[in-house]
């Protein structure tokens, strides 16, 4: 894990045998940190075979064009958001804020709700969790209780903003409630620290907070 600093999102580097799978890429300011982390696992940076985006906001997708240019991994984006990556629009608001340009980037795999992705020996279910953006996804490994939650839900009762394009407060409440019924041990969010062993408790708190405030 590369913990986000400032505006950046968290980046997850998953070792899958001799390959590496990334979940999110940050704004692009820390791509060299990703490569260093991959090398610290005893692998070359071109072992990055797959990049999965939890959603297309620039603080999660901004590193993608450079990684694609350097290494050409398979780019996996939820079917409802792939158009933003391919058109280069990303989230216009966030792109402008960061002054980041986003060259159109080809999406190789359009992820579908409910599909299973194999990463290493683990199986992750793709779950569309609208609210922060309409096409946000979480990745859930039911057997091991591991949830990558993007910007849908964070630790300590926090949750994603709903005031960006395609944001929807009611949908976010529904999505977090749905996640709160899962047996989540370990929560790996798109910002803030990871939670080990007590993920479910944090998601239940976020469900109550979201219902109260949204
Ligand atoms: Zn976001």
XYZ file of N, CA, C and O and ligand atoms in Angstrom:
857
model
N 0.846 -1.194 0.000
C 0.000 0.000 0.000
C 0.883 1.246 0.000
O 1.845 1.329 0.740
N 0.525 2.194 -0.875
C 1.146 3.518 -0.798
C 0.074 4.437 -0.252
O -0.922 4.734 -0.925
N 0.261 4.831 1.004
C -0.753 5.659 1.674
C -0.783 7.037 1.023
O 0.256 7.631 0.764
N -1.986 7.519 0.766
C -2.119 8.794 0.072
C -1.507 9.919 0.887
O -1.552 9.912 2.108
N -0.910 10.861 0.175
C -0.495 12.073 0.868
C -1.159 13.235 0.154
O -1.242 13.247 -1.075
N -1.665 14.154 0.931
C -2.373 15.294 0.356
C -3.605 14.840 -0.394
O -4.402 14.056 0.091
N -3.697 15.281 -1.630
C -4.893 15.066 -2.427
C -4.929 13.669 -3.048
O -5.960 13.200 -3.506
N -3.775 13.013 -3.086
C -3.681 11.724 -3.773
C -4.544 10.645 -3.116
O -4.816 10.712 -1.928
N -4.948 9.667 -3.904
C -5.627 8.506 -3.340
C -4.620 7.428 -2.970
O -3.470 7.477 -3.390
N -5.072 6.460 -2.162
C -4.205 5.317 -1.845
C -3.979 4.475 -3.093
O -4.847 4.381 -3.954
N -2.796 3.872 -3.151
C -2.465 2.968 -4.262
C -2.148 1.609 -3.648
O -1.406 1.526 -2.658
N -2.724 0.562 -4.228
C -2.459 -0.785 -3.723
C -1.695 -1.591 -4.760
O -2.083 -1.646 -5.915
N -0.590 -2.164 -4.297
C 0.281 -2.972 -5.151
C 0.145 -4.419 -4.698
O 0.563 -4.767 -3.592
N -0.470 -5.252 -5.532
C -0.721 -6.647 -5.150
C 0.192 -7.562 -5.950
O 0.223 -7.480 -7.186
N 0.912 -8.416 -5.229
C 1.826 -9.358 -5.886
C 1.038 -10.616 -6.211
O 0.357 -11.170 -5.355
N 1.135 -11.004 -7.471
C 0.418 -12.184 -7.963
C 1.454 -13.064 -8.636
O 1.662 -12.981 -9.836
N 2.161 -13.856 -7.833
C 3.276 -14.643 -8.370
C 4.350 -13.694 -8.872
O 4.840 -12.848 -8.126
N 4.684 -13.819 -10.154
C 5.702 -12.930 -10.720
C 5.080 -11.676 -11.312
O 5.780 -10.862 -11.925
N 3.768 -11.557 -11.182
C 3.072 -10.396 -11.738
C 2.618 -9.462 -10.629
O 2.559 -9.850 -9.458
N 2.282 -8.246 -11.044
C 1.766 -7.262 -10.090
C 0.455 -6.697 -10.629
O 0.317 -6.447 -11.826
N -0.490 -6.558 -9.721
C -1.756 -5.915 -10.057
C -1.859 -4.652 -9.215
O -1.601 -4.688 -8.003
N -2.200 -3.541 -9.858
C -2.400 -2.295 -9.110
C -3.885 -2.037 -8.955
O -4.656 -2.247 -9.893
N -4.264 -1.560 -7.777
C -5.606 -1.020 -7.614
C -5.441 0.474 -7.395
O -4.849 0.905 -6.402
N -5.875 1.239 -8.359
C -5.744 2.697 -8.416
C -4.285 3.129 -8.608
O -3.354 2.357 -8.356
N -4.135 4.359 -9.062
C -2.795 4.809 -9.478
C -2.382 6.146 -8.857
O -1.298 6.640 -9.151
N -3.253 6.734 -8.019
C -2.935 8.080 -7.519
C -3.031 9.113 -8.634
O -3.443 8.818 -9.764
N -2.652 10.350 -8.313
C -2.746 11.443 -9.292
C -1.724 11.331 -10.408
O -1.840 11.979 -11.439
N -0.669 10.553 -10.147
C 0.423 10.479 -11.106
C 1.690 11.091 -10.531
O 2.770 10.969 -11.104
N 1.570 11.727 -9.365
C 2.750 12.343 -8.751
C 3.676 11.290 -8.138
O 4.831 11.567 -7.859
N 3.100 10.084 -7.920
C 3.871 9.093 -7.162
C 4.101 7.791 -7.935
O 4.265 6.738 -7.344
N 4.101 7.906 -9.269
C 4.293 6.693 -10.075
C 5.673 6.071 -9.789
O 5.812 4.849 -9.699
N 6.680 6.916 -9.567
C 8.010 6.341 -9.297
C 8.018 5.595 -7.955
O 8.758 4.614 -7.788
N 7.160 6.022 -7.016
C 7.044 5.275 -5.750
C 6.441 3.891 -5.996
O 6.808 2.911 -5.336
N 5.490 3.834 -6.951
C 4.892 2.523 -7.290
C 5.989 1.603 -7.814
O 6.130 0.467 -7.379
N 6.788 2.142 -8.748
C 7.848 1.314 -9.346
C 8.860 0.862 -8.277
O 9.306 -0.273 -8.271
N 9.185 1.781 -7.369
C 10.137 1.417 -6.300
C 9.570 0.299 -5.426
O 10.280 -0.627 -5.033
N 8.257 0.419 -5.116
C 7.623 -0.599 -4.273
C 7.617 -1.955 -4.988
O 7.908 -2.988 -4.371
N 7.321 -1.937 -6.286
C 7.332 -3.185 -7.061
C 8.740 -3.790 -7.021
O 8.912 -4.997 -6.793
N 9.762 -2.950 -7.192
C 11.143 -3.455 -7.186
C 11.534 -3.987 -5.802
O 12.270 -4.961 -5.686
N 10.974 -3.368 -4.752
C 11.277 -3.847 -3.399
C 10.668 -5.230 -3.145
O 11.059 -5.928 -2.214
N 9.698 -5.624 -3.997
C 9.131 -6.980 -3.891
C 9.955 -7.981 -4.697
O 9.585 -9.141 -4.844
N 11.066 -7.504 -5.240
C 11.943 -8.387 -6.006
C 11.510 -8.540 -7.450
O 11.941 -9.467 -8.144
N 10.643 -7.649 -7.921
C 10.131 -7.744 -9.290
C 10.533 -6.507 -10.080
O 10.866 -5.464 -9.503
N 10.501 -6.655 -11.409
C 10.757 -5.486 -12.257
C 9.465 -4.701 -12.435
O 8.381 -5.270 -12.353
N 9.618 -3.406 -12.750
C 8.395 -2.597 -12.844
C 7.484 -3.078 -13.972
O 6.265 -2.943 -13.888
N 8.084 -3.709 -15.009
C 7.219 -4.192 -16.095
C 6.487 -5.486 -15.731
O 5.815 -6.094 -16.572
N 6.580 -5.885 -14.454
C 5.737 -6.983 -13.962
C 4.306 -6.522 -13.714
O 3.435 -7.345 -13.443
N 4.077 -5.207 -13.765
C 2.706 -4.703 -13.563
C 1.894 -5.100 -14.791
O 2.079 -4.558 -15.872
N 1.015 -6.080 -14.606
C 0.288 -6.652 -15.749
C -1.136 -6.112 -15.841
O -1.785 -6.228 -16.861
N -1.620 -5.579 -14.708
C -3.026 -5.197 -14.699
C -3.205 -3.994 -13.772
O -2.578 -3.926 -12.708
N -4.031 -3.045 -14.216
C -4.396 -1.913 -13.347
C -5.916 -1.883 -13.264
O -6.597 -1.869 -14.290
N -6.427 -1.890 -12.046
C -7.873 -1.814 -11.827
C -8.169 -0.460 -11.192
O -7.510 -0.075 -10.220
N -9.130 0.266 -11.741
C -9.524 1.542 -11.128
C -10.819 1.363 -10.360
O -11.770 0.768 -10.866
N -10.858 1.905 -9.130
C -12.116 1.844 -8.357
C -13.128 2.855 -8.899
O -14.324 2.679 -8.757
N -12.636 3.929 -9.486
C -13.450 4.920 -10.196
C -12.489 5.867 -10.895
O -11.279 5.767 -10.716
N -13.027 6.792 -11.690
C -12.129 7.497 -12.608
C -11.633 8.860 -12.110
O -10.937 9.556 -12.840
N -11.981 9.252 -10.891
C -11.480 10.548 -10.417
C -9.956 10.613 -10.545
O -9.261 9.620 -10.356
N -9.488 11.815 -10.792
C -8.089 12.003 -11.168
C -7.117 11.608 -10.047
O -5.990 11.194 -10.313
N -7.576 11.683 -8.782
C -6.688 11.287 -7.686
C -6.527 9.763 -7.601
O -5.735 9.257 -6.806
N -7.284 9.035 -8.424
C -7.163 7.569 -8.502
C -6.669 7.112 -9.875
O -6.076 6.043 -9.993
N -6.953 7.923 -10.888
C -6.662 7.493 -12.261
C -5.509 8.272 -12.900
O -5.042 7.908 -13.979
N -5.058 9.351 -12.254
C -4.101 10.263 -12.898
C -2.784 9.619 -13.287
O -2.132 10.045 -14.242
N -2.380 8.565 -12.556
C -1.110 7.900 -12.882
C -1.222 6.938 -14.051
O -0.203 6.470 -14.573
N -2.464 6.648 -14.439
C -2.674 5.602 -15.452
C -1.967 5.862 -16.785
O -1.268 4.971 -17.291
N -2.111 7.068 -17.384
C -1.479 7.269 -18.694
C 0.032 7.017 -18.669
O 0.570 6.409 -19.599
N 0.711 7.440 -17.604
C 2.171 7.225 -17.559
C 2.490 5.732 -17.425
O 3.393 5.220 -18.099
N 1.720 5.042 -16.591
C 1.976 3.607 -16.394
C 1.722 2.851 -17.700
O 2.476 1.955 -18.068
N 0.662 3.256 -18.406
C 0.352 2.604 -19.690
C 1.468 2.871 -20.691
O 1.902 1.979 -21.420
N 1.954 4.119 -20.702
C 3.030 4.482 -21.633
C 4.308 3.692 -21.312
O 4.988 3.194 -22.210
N 4.603 3.569 -20.008
C 5.848 2.896 -19.604
C 5.771 1.386 -19.795
O 6.757 0.742 -20.154
N 4.610 0.796 -19.475
C 4.565 -0.657 -19.275
C 3.478 -1.370 -20.078
O 3.576 -2.572 -20.307
N 2.406 -0.668 -20.458
C 1.257 -1.284 -21.167
C 0.579 -2.432 -20.419
O 0.424 -3.526 -20.986
N 0.181 -2.215 -19.174
C -0.587 -3.269 -18.494
C -2.017 -3.292 -19.039
O -2.422 -2.377 -19.758
N -2.773 -4.341 -18.653
C -4.195 -4.380 -19.007
C -4.927 -3.388 -18.108
O -4.755 -3.393 -16.889
N -5.738 -2.546 -18.721
C -6.479 -1.530 -17.958
C -7.905 -2.026 -17.747
O -8.614 -2.326 -18.712
N -8.315 -2.129 -16.481
C -9.635 -2.675 -16.132
C -10.455 -1.593 -15.429
O -10.065 -1.108 -14.361
N -11.561 -1.217 -16.042
C -12.400 -0.132 -15.510
C -13.848 -0.583 -15.592
O -14.237 -1.283 -16.549
N -14.655 -0.201 -14.638
C -16.067 -0.567 -14.646
C -16.716 -0.065 -15.942
O -16.424 1.046 -16.404
N -17.609 -0.890 -16.486
C -18.163 -0.597 -17.816
C -18.819 0.781 -17.885
O -18.783 1.434 -18.915
N -19.395 1.235 -16.750
C -20.082 2.524 -16.757
C -19.142 3.729 -16.741
O -19.583 4.866 -16.905
N -17.849 3.508 -16.492
C -16.917 4.642 -16.399
C -15.796 4.585 -17.432
O -15.017 5.532 -17.550
N -15.729 3.492 -18.176
C -14.632 3.321 -19.137
C -14.605 4.473 -20.156
O -13.543 4.926 -20.585
N -15.789 4.953 -20.505
C -15.885 6.038 -21.504
C -15.063 7.280 -21.085
O -14.487 7.954 -21.934
N -15.018 7.568 -19.784
C -14.293 8.765 -19.337
C -12.786 8.606 -19.540
O -12.075 9.566 -19.821
N -12.302 7.385 -19.343
C -10.870 7.111 -19.529
C -10.542 7.133 -21.028
O -9.537 7.698 -21.446
N -11.423 6.528 -21.802
C -11.135 6.430 -23.245
C -11.270 7.774 -23.946
O -10.594 8.036 -24.930
N -12.149 8.632 -23.421
C -12.310 9.943 -24.057
C -11.300 10.940 -23.498
O -11.134 12.027 -24.027
N -10.651 10.579 -22.384
C -9.689 11.486 -21.775
C -10.331 12.557 -20.919
O -9.659 13.453 -20.425
N -11.645 12.432 -20.677
C -12.305 13.478 -19.897
C -12.113 13.283 -18.391
O -12.072 14.226 -17.643
N -12.027 12.023 -17.931
C -11.921 11.776 -16.495
C -13.007 12.532 -15.790
O -14.106 12.675 -16.275
N -12.733 13.048 -14.633
C -13.674 13.954 -14.010
C -13.164 15.351 -14.276
O -12.119 15.752 -13.798
N -13.898 16.104 -15.053
C -13.434 17.416 -15.502
C -13.104 18.307 -14.312
O -12.066 18.972 -14.279
N -13.958 18.283 -13.312
C -13.745 19.160 -12.154
C -12.407 18.849 -11.492
O -11.583 19.725 -11.257
N -12.169 17.598 -11.222
C -10.944 17.244 -10.521
C -9.720 17.451 -11.405
O -8.670 17.832 -10.923
N -9.861 17.217 -12.704
C -8.720 17.436 -13.599
C -8.307 18.896 -13.580
O -7.133 19.228 -13.537
N -9.319 19.764 -13.597
C -9.026 21.196 -13.625
C -8.371 21.636 -12.325
O -7.402 22.378 -12.317
N -8.899 21.096 -11.218
C -8.335 21.480 -9.921
C -6.855 21.142 -9.843
O -6.046 21.875 -9.312
N -6.506 19.973 -10.401
C -5.132 19.513 -10.304
C -4.267 20.056 -11.433
O -3.055 19.893 -11.403
N -4.889 20.653 -12.435
C -4.125 21.092 -13.597
C -3.502 19.916 -14.336
O -2.441 20.032 -14.936
N -4.165 18.759 -14.254
C -3.605 17.554 -14.869
C -4.318 17.299 -16.183
O -5.536 17.329 -16.247
N -3.571 17.059 -17.236
C -4.230 16.667 -18.481
C -4.271 15.141 -18.516
O -3.409 14.468 -17.960
N -5.281 14.604 -19.142
C -5.463 13.159 -19.137
C -5.619 12.682 -20.570
O -6.690 12.795 -21.158
N -4.551 12.165 -21.185
C -4.663 11.703 -22.567
C -5.613 10.513 -22.655
O -5.632 9.688 -21.743
N -6.413 10.442 -23.729
C -7.297 9.302 -23.901
C -6.506 7.999 -23.764
O -5.416 7.872 -24.321
N -7.040 7.082 -22.978
C -6.324 5.844 -22.677
C -7.256 4.660 -22.916
O -8.395 4.678 -22.455
N -6.764 3.664 -23.622
C -7.607 2.520 -23.976
C -7.904 1.655 -22.750
O -7.008 1.371 -21.951
N -9.168 1.273 -22.636
C -9.574 0.337 -21.578
C -9.633 -1.057 -22.193
O -10.312 -1.279 -23.198
N -8.901 -2.005 -21.589
C -8.852 -3.370 -22.150
C -9.997 -4.233 -21.643
O -10.496 -5.088 -22.350
N -10.358 -4.042 -20.370
C -11.404 -4.882 -19.779
C -12.461 -3.984 -19.152
O -12.154 -3.181 -18.271
N -13.693 -4.114 -19.629
C -14.814 -3.381 -19.032
C -15.438 -4.278 -17.973
O -16.067 -5.288 -18.304
N -15.227 -3.928 -16.713
C -15.682 -4.781 -15.616
C -17.201 -4.694 -15.467
O -17.796 -3.636 -15.688
N -17.781 -5.813 -15.068
C -19.232 -5.864 -14.874
C -19.533 -6.152 -13.406
O -18.759 -6.833 -12.726
N -20.668 -5.640 -12.970
C -21.107 -5.883 -11.605
C -21.245 -7.386 -11.383
O -21.865 -8.075 -12.192
N -20.675 -7.888 -10.306
C -20.828 -9.307 -9.957
C -19.764 -10.213 -10.562
O -19.675 -11.377 -10.197
N -18.942 -9.682 -11.456
C -17.940 -10.569 -12.056
C -16.811 -10.852 -11.070
O -16.556 -10.086 -10.136
N -16.186 -11.995 -11.258
C -15.115 -12.408 -10.348
C -13.771 -12.170 -11.021
O -13.562 -12.560 -12.170
N -12.859 -11.502 -10.286
C -11.501 -11.302 -10.801
C -10.549 -12.133 -9.954
O -10.602 -12.063 -8.727
N -9.692 -12.867 -10.607
C -8.704 -13.629 -9.846
C -7.429 -12.810 -9.713
O -6.879 -12.337 -10.707
N -7.009 -12.605 -8.479
C -5.726 -11.936 -8.235
C -4.933 -12.857 -7.323
O -5.339 -13.085 -6.172
N -3.853 -13.409 -7.845
C -3.121 -14.424 -7.093
C -4.047 -15.602 -6.862
O -4.775 -16.030 -7.752
N -4.061 -16.094 -5.612
C -4.939 -17.244 -5.325
C -6.302 -16.761 -4.866
O -7.136 -17.551 -4.435
N -6.505 -15.463 -4.905
C -7.753 -14.930 -4.348
C -8.750 -14.540 -5.421
O -8.374 -14.134 -6.514
N -10.008 -14.642 -5.038
C -11.067 -14.244 -5.964
C -11.751 -12.998 -5.418
O -12.207 -12.980 -4.272
N -11.798 -11.969 -6.233
C -12.455 -10.724 -5.835
C -13.695 -10.510 -6.682
O -13.648 -10.593 -7.914
N -14.797 -10.222 -5.982
C -16.035 -9.930 -6.691
C -16.091 -8.423 -6.956
O -15.840 -7.614 -6.058
N -16.418 -8.071 -8.184
C -16.591 -6.664 -8.545
C -18.005 -6.253 -8.119
O -18.981 -6.879 -8.519
N -18.073 -5.226 -7.275
C -19.392 -4.762 -6.814
C -19.572 -3.300 -7.200
O -18.795 -2.446 -6.755
N -20.543 -3.014 -8.017
C -20.832 -1.617 -8.345
C -21.499 -0.970 -7.122
O -22.504 -1.466 -6.628
N -20.884 0.076 -6.620
C -21.401 0.766 -5.427
C -21.591 2.246 -5.767
O -20.759 3.082 -5.418
N -22.677 2.582 -6.450
C -22.895 3.970 -6.854
C -23.107 4.892 -5.658
O -23.485 4.434 -4.576
N -22.871 6.161 -5.873
C -23.063 7.157 -4.815
C -21.978 8.221 -4.875
O -22.249 9.396 -5.072
N -20.731 7.806 -4.711
C -19.611 8.755 -4.869
C -19.494 9.123 -6.355
O -19.416 10.297 -6.708
N -19.468 8.092 -7.211
C -19.743 8.259 -8.645
C -20.656 7.099 -9.028
O -20.681 6.080 -8.321
N -21.372 7.244 -10.139
C -22.328 6.195 -10.523
C -21.622 4.875 -10.812
O -22.176 3.805 -10.591
N -20.390 4.955 -11.302
C -19.687 3.730 -11.692
C -18.588 3.327 -10.735
O -17.672 2.601 -11.127
N -18.666 3.761 -9.472
C -17.656 3.335 -8.493
C -17.790 1.840 -8.238
O -18.896 1.303 -8.233
N -16.655 1.190 -8.019
C -16.707 -0.225 -7.641
C -15.925 -0.474 -6.356
O -15.026 0.292 -5.988
N -16.330 -1.558 -5.677
C -15.534 -2.129 -4.604
C -15.129 -3.520 -5.061
O -15.793 -4.122 -5.909
N -14.042 -4.027 -4.505
C -13.590 -5.388 -4.806
C -13.604 -6.176 -3.502
O -12.976 -5.762 -2.517
N -14.329 -7.303 -3.487
C -14.522 -8.050 -2.245
C -14.056 -9.489 -2.399
O -14.532 -10.218 -3.267
N -13.143 -9.864 -1.523
C -12.686 -11.252 -1.412
C -13.423 -11.842 -0.220
O -13.045 -11.612 0.938
N -14.483 -12.571 -0.510
C -15.373 -13.058 0.550
C -14.650 -14.053 1.462
O -14.791 -14.011 2.687
N -13.853 -14.919 0.859
C -13.206 -15.967 1.644
C -12.286 -15.385 2.717
O -12.217 -15.896 3.834
N -11.608 -14.312 2.385
C -10.655 -13.733 3.339
C -11.155 -12.435 3.981
O -10.445 -11.807 4.759
N -12.358 -12.020 3.638
C -12.941 -10.823 4.249
C -12.196 -9.546 3.903
O -12.052 -8.648 4.731
N -11.700 -9.462 2.655
C -10.919 -8.285 2.254
C -11.751 -7.415 1.314
O -12.270 -7.905 0.308
N -11.875 -6.136 1.654
C -12.628 -5.222 0.784
C -11.760 -4.027 0.386
O -11.245 -3.312 1.248
N -11.605 -3.826 -0.917
C -11.040 -2.576 -1.431
C -12.240 -1.685 -1.742
O -13.073 -2.033 -2.587
N -12.323 -0.542 -1.072
C -13.598 0.185 -1.096
C -13.555 1.492 -1.872
O -14.561 2.209 -1.902
N -12.420 1.812 -2.512
C -12.361 3.063 -3.269
C -12.811 4.240 -2.413
O -12.463 4.330 -1.226
N -13.592 5.132 -3.003
C -14.075 6.300 -2.240
C -15.515 6.120 -1.770
O -16.211 7.082 -1.482
N -15.990 4.879 -1.729
C -17.349 4.644 -1.244
C -17.386 4.751 0.273
O -18.226 5.450 0.836
N -16.474 4.053 0.925
C -16.483 4.086 2.397
C -15.052 4.112 2.930
O -14.150 3.477 2.386
N -14.890 4.922 3.991
C -13.583 5.092 4.638
C -13.696 4.647 6.105
O -14.798 4.421 6.600
N -12.583 4.572 6.816
C -12.638 4.223 8.241
C -13.328 5.300 9.085
O -13.555 6.417 8.619
N -13.620 4.931 10.310
C -14.103 5.874 11.331
C -15.399 6.583 10.942
O -15.597 7.757 11.289
N -16.252 5.909 10.203
C -17.559 6.477 9.881
C -17.550 7.436 8.712
O -18.569 8.042 8.391
N -16.407 7.600 8.050
C -16.321 8.536 6.920
C -16.761 7.854 5.625
O -16.751 6.624 5.516
N -17.144 8.673 4.662
C -17.601 8.137 3.374
C -17.300 9.154 2.287
O -16.941 10.304 2.565
N -17.466 8.733 1.033
C -17.080 9.574 -0.101
C -18.007 10.762 -0.300
O -19.179 10.736 0.096
N -17.467 11.795 -0.934
C -18.274 12.976 -1.277
C -19.309 12.620 -2.337
O -19.107 11.711 -3.124
N -20.396 13.371 -2.330
C -21.447 13.091 -3.329
C -21.714 14.306 -4.211
O -22.677 14.333 -4.962
N -20.828 15.308 -4.121
C -21.104 16.566 -4.834
C -20.325 16.700 -6.149
O -20.292 17.767 -6.742
N -19.718 15.618 -6.602
C -19.085 15.644 -7.926
C -20.052 15.067 -8.965
O -21.041 14.442 -8.591
N -19.766 15.283 -10.257
C -20.668 14.748 -11.279
C -20.966 13.260 -11.080
O -20.059 12.492 -10.749
N -22.212 12.893 -11.261
C -22.803 11.541 -11.083
C -22.880 11.106 -9.612
O -23.271 9.975 -9.315
N -22.520 11.981 -8.673
C -22.687 11.673 -7.251
C -24.170 11.615 -6.893
O -24.977 12.299 -7.518
N -24.503 10.787 -5.894
C -25.907 10.604 -5.539
C -25.995 10.166 -4.065
O -25.643 9.039 -3.725
N -26.453 11.075 -3.178
C -26.461 10.756 -1.747
C -27.296 9.523 -1.390
O -26.845 8.688 -0.594
N -28.488 9.387 -1.971
C -29.334 8.229 -1.623
C -28.657 6.924 -2.057
O -28.698 5.918 -1.344
N -28.050 6.974 -3.250
C -27.370 5.768 -3.742
C -26.195 5.419 -2.830
O -25.939 4.234 -2.564
N -25.493 6.438 -2.327
C -24.345 6.146 -1.458
C -24.811 5.476 -0.165
O -24.195 4.512 0.301
N -25.890 5.982 0.413
C -26.424 5.363 1.637
C -26.756 3.893 1.363
O -26.383 3.001 2.139
N -27.418 3.633 0.239
C -27.773 2.240 -0.104
C -26.517 1.383 -0.288
O -26.450 0.249 0.188
N -25.523 1.945 -0.977
C -24.293 1.168 -1.227
C -23.570 0.826 0.073
O -23.123 -0.311 0.261
N -23.473 1.810 0.969
C -22.730 1.546 2.217
C -23.502 0.553 3.095
O -22.922 -0.324 3.729
N -24.831 0.674 3.093
C -25.641 -0.303 3.853
C -25.409 -1.713 3.322
O -25.276 -2.663 4.092
N -25.375 -1.825 1.989
C -25.148 -3.125 1.376
C -23.775 -3.665 1.820
O -23.649 -4.827 2.218
N -22.766 -2.800 1.810
C -21.425 -3.245 2.233
C -21.400 -3.623 3.708
O -20.655 -4.514 4.120
N -22.233 -2.946 4.518
C -22.220 -3.199 5.968
C -22.738 -4.599 6.295
O -22.527 -5.089 7.399
N -23.434 -5.237 5.334
C -23.918 -6.601 5.572
C -22.866 -7.657 5.222
O -23.056 -8.834 5.494
N -21.793 -7.223 4.595
C -20.741 -8.186 4.230
C -19.846 -8.465 5.437
O -19.714 -7.626 6.336
N -19.222 -9.631 5.402
C -18.290 -9.958 6.478
C -16.908 -9.417 6.148
O -16.044 -10.153 5.691
N -16.724 -8.125 6.357
C -15.448 -7.492 6.005
C -14.531 -7.475 7.223
O -14.853 -6.883 8.241
N -13.418 -8.174 7.087
C -12.411 -8.134 8.156
C -11.473 -6.961 7.920
O -11.247 -6.142 8.795
N -10.914 -6.935 6.710
C -9.870 -5.951 6.409
C -10.387 -4.977 5.352
O -10.764 -5.387 4.255
N -10.343 -3.707 5.720
C -10.880 -2.667 4.825
C -9.721 -1.854 4.252
O -8.925 -1.274 5.005
N -9.646 -1.819 2.922
C -8.594 -1.054 2.250
C -9.254 0.056 1.431
O -9.662 -0.154 0.287
N -9.355 1.242 2.021
C -10.102 2.338 1.388
C -9.252 3.134 0.397
O -8.033 2.969 0.327
N -9.912 4.005 -0.346
C -9.231 4.832 -1.335
C -8.497 6.030 -0.757
O -7.669 6.655 -1.442
N -8.802 6.372 0.478
C -8.066 7.399 1.220
C -8.041 6.948 2.680
O -8.819 6.108 3.080
N -7.184 7.513 3.455
C -7.023 7.204 4.881
C -6.386 5.819 5.063
O -6.126 5.119 4.088
N -6.171 5.452 6.338
C -5.467 4.207 6.632
C -6.326 2.971 6.387
O -7.560 3.065 6.399
N -5.669 1.858 6.211
C -6.382 0.581 6.143
C -6.827 0.185 7.553
O -6.249 0.628 8.548
N -7.867 -0.611 7.613
C -8.349 -1.136 8.900
C -8.176 -2.644 8.872
O -8.704 -3.313 7.978
N -7.434 -3.190 9.823
C -7.263 -4.643 9.877
C -8.186 -5.217 10.939
O -8.337 -4.653 12.025
N -8.828 -6.290 10.615
C -9.691 -7.079 11.518
C -11.040 -6.464 11.878
O -11.965 -7.165 12.200
N -11.154 -5.160 11.864
C -12.412 -4.542 12.326
C -13.141 -3.792 11.216
O -13.874 -2.835 11.485
N -12.956 -4.223 9.983
C -13.561 -3.507 8.855
C -15.062 -3.348 8.982
O -15.603 -2.264 8.761
N -15.732 -4.434 9.353
C -17.206 -4.412 9.394
C -17.718 -3.317 10.337
O -18.643 -2.589 10.011
N -17.072 -3.223 11.495
C -17.491 -2.219 12.490
C -17.407 -0.800 11.900
O -18.299 0.019 12.080
N -16.335 -0.547 11.163
C -16.148 0.784 10.568
C -17.181 1.058 9.476
O -17.663 2.179 9.337
N -17.505 0.024 8.714
C -18.493 0.214 7.632
C -19.894 0.411 8.229
O -20.675 1.243 7.750
N -20.192 -0.327 9.287
C -21.502 -0.143 9.948
C -21.632 1.283 10.485
O -22.691 1.914 10.378
N -20.545 1.792 11.049
C -20.566 3.173 11.551
C -20.790 4.154 10.397
O -21.598 5.093 10.501
N -20.110 3.916 9.276
C -20.273 4.794 8.109
C -21.708 4.731 7.590
O -22.267 5.751 7.154
N -22.320 3.558 7.631
C -23.709 3.415 7.169
C -24.626 4.282 8.026
O -25.509 4.988 7.501
N -24.395 4.256 9.347
C -25.226 5.083 10.245
C -24.973 6.564 10.008
O -25.902 7.374 9.940
N -23.702 6.939 9.843
C -23.353 8.356 9.626
C -23.917 8.848 8.299
O -24.466 9.946 8.215
N -23.791 8.037 7.253
C -24.263 8.452 5.930
C -25.768 8.666 5.977
O -26.295 9.641 5.416
N -26.467 7.767 6.661
C -27.925 7.894 6.743
C -28.312 9.173 7.487
O -29.256 9.859 7.131
N -27.527 9.487 8.495
C -27.817 10.685 9.300
C -27.530 11.985 8.535
O -28.265 12.929 8.603
N -26.427 12.003 7.792
C -25.949 13.274 7.220
C -26.328 13.496 5.766
O -26.288 14.621 5.284
N -26.665 12.432 5.035
C -26.942 12.629 3.602
C -28.447 12.758 3.352
O -29.255 12.212 4.057
Zn -13.224 9.992 -5.871
